[in-house]
Amino acid sequence: MTEIAEPHEPWWMTGVIYQIYPRSFSDSNADGIGDLRGIEQRLGYLESLGVDAIWLSPIFPSPMADFGYDVADYTGVDPLFGTLDDLDTLIAAVHARGMKLILDYVPNHSSSQHPWFLESRSSRNNPKRDWYIWRDPAPGGGVPNNWISDFGGSSWEWDEATGQYYLHAFLKEQPDLNWRNPEVRAAMIEVLRFWLDRGVDGFRMDVLWHIIKAQGLPDNPINPDYHYGMGQRDEVLQTNSTDQPEVHEIAAEMRRLADSYAGDRVLIGEIYLPTPKLMEYYGTAEAPEVQQPFNFQLIGFPWTAPGLAKLISEYDAAIPPFGWPNWVLGNHDRPRIADRVGEAQARIAAMLLLTLRGAPTVYYGDELGIGRVEIPPDRVQDPAELRQPGIGLNRDPVRTPMPWDGTPNAGFTSGEPWLPLNADWKTRNVAAQIDAPGSMLTLYRRLLALRRTHPALSLGDWRLSPCEGDVLAYERQHADDRLLIVLNLGARPQRVAAPAWAVGGTVMLSTLDSAPMLNGDTLTLHPNEGLIIAPKAA
Ligand code: NOJ
């Protein structure tokens, strides 16, 4: 008999996070843009889906140059999304359902409309001048160094009135804060305290590895692998503009603050770095940093069984003894999983995400298998696409409204949605999938339910099984709870020898709604099939 996990592990280890892009989840006031009340109305759905926590992309007052990642007030709510009262109500409602709420914290840069920046740019003598990164032109004139914005063009913007440049790693409407200034650091730590006091359960921290730049702001090295089709940002390596040693002390301070609150508050760092560098953001056992340095490897990696086996083994082995892994298939910046690998393999990806060792984050709409959404040129919203068109940087296709049902605008809004819906919304929506046995949503719900009842899945060890060709197989085990996961990453049937302990076992779940084929010690997988197998009861 399987024992249920003891609830003493922090929720962020065993729990599943669900990312909401608030503009696109549910609109309660017919302006075509999702809002906090809309989210509150959908909490029943999220609870029944079986997720544990909700992360909201930014909901703070913002001119929306980068759709909220340009924050003009770190401790308020943009009227588009509602009020601070609405947020308090949402936090309480989420908690009443036994779930957690995570906010997005944007420490690297504010909006150029933030009062801090307005003061900073008002004169060279303003007390907040040094809150941002201002420099004179280079000796011969022109920008102070060769840093390139993530959205293309120089990272420097000239300010005519005060005769200096300011730094912006993203849009010029997103000036970088100067985290080497102790007043900035104190003010930004206060922001965390403000929300922790209000009861939020943690933060996803935007571009955490960017916040400290190398002293003296030296040029970045030229990228020897730059090639046509890459964004301008990649012309140089971000060696001096990101990932400086001093960031770790700041992350540790943030963690000390989070840990001073009851309830296992979580810090999740958005960090795009190779595994060894990523691991540094766990900190040390004595000075821990973020609990989850986001692991984006499944997003950028070719979808092959040997490749994934290597990636997962190496990542799992690199986790420090006091750390816990995490996994992500998609987010509001990267193409959706069903677009990348196709719908049949997106089912395998769902099983992989929810059965690996570590905390998974599910991106809204992936549980419906939403694929590529075409955005007509006259409806493009994303500044990344508008500034560097046509090279695949558009993030609008992954930010389209959540399709709830078959009513006009898929029940997302009674107004005009800010982005088009997925073309197949009439059939690909929550209402159509929720009771359909073979739907993606049913698969997600069943996987999430299995995670709750099997400590092997939520807490267990991970061991790669010998596998060949298109098959990826691994075991999860916690105490006497043991499961075998076998995934066919190809479109042909596969035969696999079951390990002795799984012979005669029971198929707990197949990604396909078909009869599993177990024959003695041989498993036959249908094309694109994944199985979770429990041993024969003792
Ligand atoms: C990362 C966020 O995920 C992305 O959406 C945003 O544009 C940049 N950071 C700048 O904040």
mmCIF file of C-alpha atoms in Angstrom, residues 132 189 266 404 509 511:
data_model
loop_
_atom_site.group_PDB
_atom_site.id
_atom_site.type_symbol
_atom_site.label_atom_id
_atom_site.label_comp_id
_atom_site.label_asym_id
_atom_site.label_seq_id
_atom_site.Cartn_x
_atom_site.Cartn_y
_atom_site.Cartn_z
ATOM 1 C CA TYR A 132 20.207 54.450 -12.203
ATOM 2 C CA ILE A 189 14.225 44.963 -0.430
ATOM 3 C CA VAL A 266 9.657 30.883 -2.279
ATOM 4 C CA TRP A 404 -12.613 28.844 -21.803
ATOM 5 C CA LEU A 509 -1.491 6.066 -16.856
ATOM 6 C CA THR A 511 -0.651 9.399 -22.506
#
